[in-house]
PDB file of C-alpha atoms in Angstrom:
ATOM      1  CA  UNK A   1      58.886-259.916-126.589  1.00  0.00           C
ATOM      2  CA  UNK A   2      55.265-260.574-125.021  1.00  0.00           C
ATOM      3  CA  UNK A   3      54.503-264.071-125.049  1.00  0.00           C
ATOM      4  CA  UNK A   4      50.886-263.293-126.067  1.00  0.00           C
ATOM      5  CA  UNK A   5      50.217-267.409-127.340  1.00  0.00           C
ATOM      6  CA  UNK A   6      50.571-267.848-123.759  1.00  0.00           C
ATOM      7  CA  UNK A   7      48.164-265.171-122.747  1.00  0.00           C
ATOM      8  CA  UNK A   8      44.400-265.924-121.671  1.00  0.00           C
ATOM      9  CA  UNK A   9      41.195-264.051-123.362  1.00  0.00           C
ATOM     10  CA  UNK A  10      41.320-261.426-120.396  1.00  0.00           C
ATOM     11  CA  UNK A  11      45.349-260.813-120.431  1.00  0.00           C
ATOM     12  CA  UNK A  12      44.880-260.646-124.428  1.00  0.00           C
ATOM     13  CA  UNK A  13      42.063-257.942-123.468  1.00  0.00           C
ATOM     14  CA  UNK A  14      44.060-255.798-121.432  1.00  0.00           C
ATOM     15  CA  UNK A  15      47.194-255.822-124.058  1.00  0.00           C
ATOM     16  CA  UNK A  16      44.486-254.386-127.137  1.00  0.00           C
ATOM     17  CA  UNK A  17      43.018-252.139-124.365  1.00  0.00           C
ATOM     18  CA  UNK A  18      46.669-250.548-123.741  1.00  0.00           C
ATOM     19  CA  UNK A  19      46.817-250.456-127.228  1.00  0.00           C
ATOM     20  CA  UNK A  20      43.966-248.304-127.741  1.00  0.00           C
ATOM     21  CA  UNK A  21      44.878-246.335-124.604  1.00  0.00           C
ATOM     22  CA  UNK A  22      47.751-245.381-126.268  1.00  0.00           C
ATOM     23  CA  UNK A  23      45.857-244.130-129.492  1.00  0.00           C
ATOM     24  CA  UNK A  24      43.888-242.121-127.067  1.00  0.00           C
ATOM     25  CA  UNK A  25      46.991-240.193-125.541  1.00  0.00           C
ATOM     26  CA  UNK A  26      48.573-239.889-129.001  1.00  0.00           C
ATOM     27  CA  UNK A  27      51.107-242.255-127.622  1.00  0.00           C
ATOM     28  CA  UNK A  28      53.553-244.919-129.585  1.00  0.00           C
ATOM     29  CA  UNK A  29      55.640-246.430-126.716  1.00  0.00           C
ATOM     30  CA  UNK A  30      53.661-248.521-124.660  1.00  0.00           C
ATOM     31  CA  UNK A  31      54.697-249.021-120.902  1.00  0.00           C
ATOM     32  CA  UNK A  32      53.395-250.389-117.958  1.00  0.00           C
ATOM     33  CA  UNK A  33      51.104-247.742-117.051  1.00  0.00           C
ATOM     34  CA  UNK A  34      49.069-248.014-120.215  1.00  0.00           C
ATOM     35  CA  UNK A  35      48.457-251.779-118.821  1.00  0.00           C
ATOM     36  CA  UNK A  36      47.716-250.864-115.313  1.00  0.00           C
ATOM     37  CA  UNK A  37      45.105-248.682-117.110  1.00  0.00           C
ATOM     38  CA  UNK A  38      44.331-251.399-118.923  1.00  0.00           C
ATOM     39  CA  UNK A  39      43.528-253.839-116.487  1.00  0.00           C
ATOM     40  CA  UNK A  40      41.424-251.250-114.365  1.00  0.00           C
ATOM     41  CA  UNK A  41      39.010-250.258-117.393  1.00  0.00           C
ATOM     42  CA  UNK A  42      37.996-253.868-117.910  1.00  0.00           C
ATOM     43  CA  UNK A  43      35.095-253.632-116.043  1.00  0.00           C
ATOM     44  CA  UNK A  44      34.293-257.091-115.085  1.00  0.00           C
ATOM     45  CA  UNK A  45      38.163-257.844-114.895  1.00  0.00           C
ATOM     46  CA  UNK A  46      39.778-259.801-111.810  1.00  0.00           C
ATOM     47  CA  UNK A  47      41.517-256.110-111.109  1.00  0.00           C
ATOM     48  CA  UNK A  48      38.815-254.590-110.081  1.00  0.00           C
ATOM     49  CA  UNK A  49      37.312-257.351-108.280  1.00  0.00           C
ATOM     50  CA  UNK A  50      40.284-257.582-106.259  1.00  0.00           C
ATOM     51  CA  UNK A  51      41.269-254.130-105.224  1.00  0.00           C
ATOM     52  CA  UNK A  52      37.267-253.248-104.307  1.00  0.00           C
ATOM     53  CA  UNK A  53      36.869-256.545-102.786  1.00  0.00           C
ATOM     54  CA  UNK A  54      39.590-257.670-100.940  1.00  0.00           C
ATOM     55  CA  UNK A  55      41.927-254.833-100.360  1.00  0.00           C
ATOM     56  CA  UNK A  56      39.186-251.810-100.155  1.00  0.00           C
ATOM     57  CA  UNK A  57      40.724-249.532-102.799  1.00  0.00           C
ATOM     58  CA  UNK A  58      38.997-246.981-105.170  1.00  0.00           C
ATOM     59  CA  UNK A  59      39.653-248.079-108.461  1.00  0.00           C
ATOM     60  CA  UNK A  60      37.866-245.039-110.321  1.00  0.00           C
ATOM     61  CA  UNK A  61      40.556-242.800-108.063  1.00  0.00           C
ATOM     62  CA  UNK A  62      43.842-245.179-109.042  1.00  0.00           C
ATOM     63  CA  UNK A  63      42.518-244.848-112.976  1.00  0.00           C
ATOM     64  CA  UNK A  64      42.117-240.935-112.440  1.00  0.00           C
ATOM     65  CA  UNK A  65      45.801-240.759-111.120  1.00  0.00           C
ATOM     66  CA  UNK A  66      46.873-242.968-114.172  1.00  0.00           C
ATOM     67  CA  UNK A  67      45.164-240.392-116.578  1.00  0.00           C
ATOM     68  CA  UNK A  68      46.766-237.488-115.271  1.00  0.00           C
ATOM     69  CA  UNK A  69      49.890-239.310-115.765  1.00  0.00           C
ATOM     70  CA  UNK A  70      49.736-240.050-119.385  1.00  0.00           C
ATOM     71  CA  UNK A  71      48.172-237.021-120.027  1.00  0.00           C
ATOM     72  CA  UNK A  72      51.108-235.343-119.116  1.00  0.00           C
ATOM     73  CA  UNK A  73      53.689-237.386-119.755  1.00  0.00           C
ATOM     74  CA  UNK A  74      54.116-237.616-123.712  1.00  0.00           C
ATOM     75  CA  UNK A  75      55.231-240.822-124.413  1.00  0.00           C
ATOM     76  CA  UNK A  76      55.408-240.062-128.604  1.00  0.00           C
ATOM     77  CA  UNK A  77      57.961-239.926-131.114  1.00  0.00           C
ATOM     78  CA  UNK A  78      55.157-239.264-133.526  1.00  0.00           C
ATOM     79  CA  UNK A  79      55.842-236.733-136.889  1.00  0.00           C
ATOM     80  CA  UNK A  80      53.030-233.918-137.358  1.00  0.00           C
ATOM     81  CA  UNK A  81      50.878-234.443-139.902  1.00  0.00           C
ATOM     82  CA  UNK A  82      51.328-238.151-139.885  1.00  0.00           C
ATOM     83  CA  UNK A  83      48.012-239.685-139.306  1.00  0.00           C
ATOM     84  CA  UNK A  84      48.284-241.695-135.799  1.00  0.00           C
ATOM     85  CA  UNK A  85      46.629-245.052-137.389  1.00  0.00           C
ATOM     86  CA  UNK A  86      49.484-245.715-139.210  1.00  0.00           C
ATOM     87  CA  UNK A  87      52.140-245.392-136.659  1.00  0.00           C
ATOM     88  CA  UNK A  88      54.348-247.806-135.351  1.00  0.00           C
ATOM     89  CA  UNK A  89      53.748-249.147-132.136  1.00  0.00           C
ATOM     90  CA  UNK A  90      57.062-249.269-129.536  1.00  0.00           C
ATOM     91  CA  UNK A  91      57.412-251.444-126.148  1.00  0.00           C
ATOM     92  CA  UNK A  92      59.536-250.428-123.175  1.00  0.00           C
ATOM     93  CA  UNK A  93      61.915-252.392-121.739  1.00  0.00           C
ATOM     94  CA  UNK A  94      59.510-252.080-118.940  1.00  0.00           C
ATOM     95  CA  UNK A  95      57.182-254.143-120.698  1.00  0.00           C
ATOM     96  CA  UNK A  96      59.512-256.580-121.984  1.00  0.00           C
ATOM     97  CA  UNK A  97      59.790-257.333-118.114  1.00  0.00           C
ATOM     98  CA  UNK A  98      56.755-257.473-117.143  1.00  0.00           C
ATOM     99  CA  UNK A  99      55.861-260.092-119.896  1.00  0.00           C
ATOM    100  CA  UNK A 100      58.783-262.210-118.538  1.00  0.00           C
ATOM    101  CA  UNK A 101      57.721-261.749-114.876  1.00  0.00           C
ATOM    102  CA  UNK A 102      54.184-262.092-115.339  1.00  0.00           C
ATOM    103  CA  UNK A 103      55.213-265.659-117.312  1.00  0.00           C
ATOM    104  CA  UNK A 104      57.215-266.575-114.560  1.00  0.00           C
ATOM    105  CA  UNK A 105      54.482-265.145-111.696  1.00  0.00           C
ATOM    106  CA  UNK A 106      52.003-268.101-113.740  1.00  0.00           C
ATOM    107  CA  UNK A 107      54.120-271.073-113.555  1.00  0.00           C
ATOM    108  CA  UNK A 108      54.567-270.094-109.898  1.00  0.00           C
ATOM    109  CA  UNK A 109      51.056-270.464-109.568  1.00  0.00           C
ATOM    110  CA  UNK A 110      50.883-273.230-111.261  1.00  0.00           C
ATOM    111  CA  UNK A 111      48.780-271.876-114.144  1.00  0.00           C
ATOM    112  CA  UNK A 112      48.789-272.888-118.050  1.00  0.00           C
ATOM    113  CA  UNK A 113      48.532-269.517-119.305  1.00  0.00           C
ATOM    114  CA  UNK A 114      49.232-265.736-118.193  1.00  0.00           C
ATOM    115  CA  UNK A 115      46.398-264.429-117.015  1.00  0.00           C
ATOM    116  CA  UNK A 116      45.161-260.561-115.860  1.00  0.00           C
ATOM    117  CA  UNK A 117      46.608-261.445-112.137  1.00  0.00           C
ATOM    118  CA  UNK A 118      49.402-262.529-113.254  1.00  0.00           C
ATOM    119  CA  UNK A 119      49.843-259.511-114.906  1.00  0.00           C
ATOM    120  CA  UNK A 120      48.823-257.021-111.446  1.00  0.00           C
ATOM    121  CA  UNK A 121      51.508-259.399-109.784  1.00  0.00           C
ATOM    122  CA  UNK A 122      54.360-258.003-112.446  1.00  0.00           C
ATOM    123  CA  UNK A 123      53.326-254.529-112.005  1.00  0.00           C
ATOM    124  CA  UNK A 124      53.495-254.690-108.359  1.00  0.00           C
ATOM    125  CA  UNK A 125      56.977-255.898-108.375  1.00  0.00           C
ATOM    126  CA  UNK A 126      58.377-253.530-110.564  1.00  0.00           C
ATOM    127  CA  UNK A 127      61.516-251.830-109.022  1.00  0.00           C
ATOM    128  CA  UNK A 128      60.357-248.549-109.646  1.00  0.00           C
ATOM    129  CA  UNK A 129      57.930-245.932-111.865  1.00  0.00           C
ATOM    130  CA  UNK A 130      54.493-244.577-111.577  1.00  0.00           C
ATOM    131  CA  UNK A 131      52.415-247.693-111.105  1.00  0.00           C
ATOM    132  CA  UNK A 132      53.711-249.747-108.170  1.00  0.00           C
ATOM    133  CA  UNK A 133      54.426-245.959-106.800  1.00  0.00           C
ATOM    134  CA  UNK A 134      50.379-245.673-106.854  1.00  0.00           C
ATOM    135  CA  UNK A 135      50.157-249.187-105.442  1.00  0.00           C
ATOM    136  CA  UNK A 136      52.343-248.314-102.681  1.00  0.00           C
ATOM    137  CA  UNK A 137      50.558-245.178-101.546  1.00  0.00           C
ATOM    138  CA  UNK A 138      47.490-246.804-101.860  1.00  0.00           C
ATOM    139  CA  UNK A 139      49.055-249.274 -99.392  1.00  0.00           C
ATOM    140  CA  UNK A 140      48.762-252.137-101.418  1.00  0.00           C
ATOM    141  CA  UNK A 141      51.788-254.823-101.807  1.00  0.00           C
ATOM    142  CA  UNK A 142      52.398-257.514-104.141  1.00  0.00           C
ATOM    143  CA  UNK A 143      52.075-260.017-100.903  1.00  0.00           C
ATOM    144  CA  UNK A 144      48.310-258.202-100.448  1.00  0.00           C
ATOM    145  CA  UNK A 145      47.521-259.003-104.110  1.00  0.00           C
ATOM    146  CA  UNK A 146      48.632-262.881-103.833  1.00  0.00           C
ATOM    147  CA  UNK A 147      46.662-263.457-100.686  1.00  0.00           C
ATOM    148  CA  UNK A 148      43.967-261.503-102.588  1.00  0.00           C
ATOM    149  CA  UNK A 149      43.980-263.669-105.831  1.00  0.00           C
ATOM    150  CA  UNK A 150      44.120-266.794-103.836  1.00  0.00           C
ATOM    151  CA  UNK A 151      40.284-266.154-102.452  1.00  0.00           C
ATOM    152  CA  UNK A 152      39.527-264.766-105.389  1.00  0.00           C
ATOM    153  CA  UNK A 153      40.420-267.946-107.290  1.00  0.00           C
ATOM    154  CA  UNK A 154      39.086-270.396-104.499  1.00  0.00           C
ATOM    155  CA  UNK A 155      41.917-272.863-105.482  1.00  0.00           C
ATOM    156  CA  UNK A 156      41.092-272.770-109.278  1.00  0.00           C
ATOM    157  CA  UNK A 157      44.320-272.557-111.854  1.00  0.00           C
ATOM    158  CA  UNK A 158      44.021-271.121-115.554  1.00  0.00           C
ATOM    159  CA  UNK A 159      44.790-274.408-117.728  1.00  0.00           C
ATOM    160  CA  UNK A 160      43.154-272.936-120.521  1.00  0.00           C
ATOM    161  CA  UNK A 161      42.847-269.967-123.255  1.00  0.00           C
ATOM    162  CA  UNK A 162      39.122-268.675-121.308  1.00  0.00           C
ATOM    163  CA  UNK A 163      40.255-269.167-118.055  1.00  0.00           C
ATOM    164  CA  UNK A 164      40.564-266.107-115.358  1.00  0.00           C
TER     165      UNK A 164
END
């Protein structure tokens, strides 16, 4: 399970924004690329910050590639002619991880609460899938993203609910 009383304002963002990604693709099992999404649609989010400003890549092109994916991969167990409002809303294993990691990725950095970095940091770890595949041709590396959060954050920790 998420530990979303540990999340801040910006990583409780991104988890609503997957969830309405995944109303968008008719989806009901939400995964790790509906967060990576997530996290690149928040416009003033630390994401995009630090992939345009520290490690030069197009953001607008990574979301594009995540689109395609979702488009075509149906991720839905939904039954015709039930409306999609009502549905019930599934998590991956995938996700169950990255919760855990991205928990663990904040007390690393000494944080109080899981933030949207904290989040990027569990994606880019994953063993495996779509999203750290797109990270990886787009050159970038979980060790890239730490050194880029650290000048992003100037020393500064999240020790509370409004904090990255």
């Amino acid at each position: 399970m998420l530990p979303f009383n540990r999340f801040d304002e910006r990583a409780q963002d991104v988890i609503a924004r997957s969830q309405e990604i995944l109303m968008r693709f008719r989806h009901n099992q939400m995964d790790t690329e509906h967060v990576f999404l997530a996290l690149l649609e928040q416009p003033d989010g630390p994401a995009v910050q630090i992939f345009e400003r520290f490690l030069g890549v197009n953001t607008d092109r990574l979301a594009l590639q995540l689109y395609k994916f979702l488009l075509a991969n149906n991720r839905s167990l939904i039954v015709p002619g039930r409306p999609i409002g009502g549905h019930q809303i599934y998590v991956t294993r995938r996700i169950q991880r990255l919760g855990q990691v991205a928990l663990a990725e904040a007390q690393t950095l000494s944080d109080g609460y899981i933030s949207s970095e904290h989040i990027l940091l569990a994606i880019s770890s994953e063993d495996s899938g779509h999203s750290v595949g797109l990270l990886s041709e787009a050159g970038v590396h979980t060790k890239d993203l730490r050194l880029a959060i650290a000048a992003l954050r100037a020393g500064k920790h999240i020790t509370e609910v409004r904090g990255s």
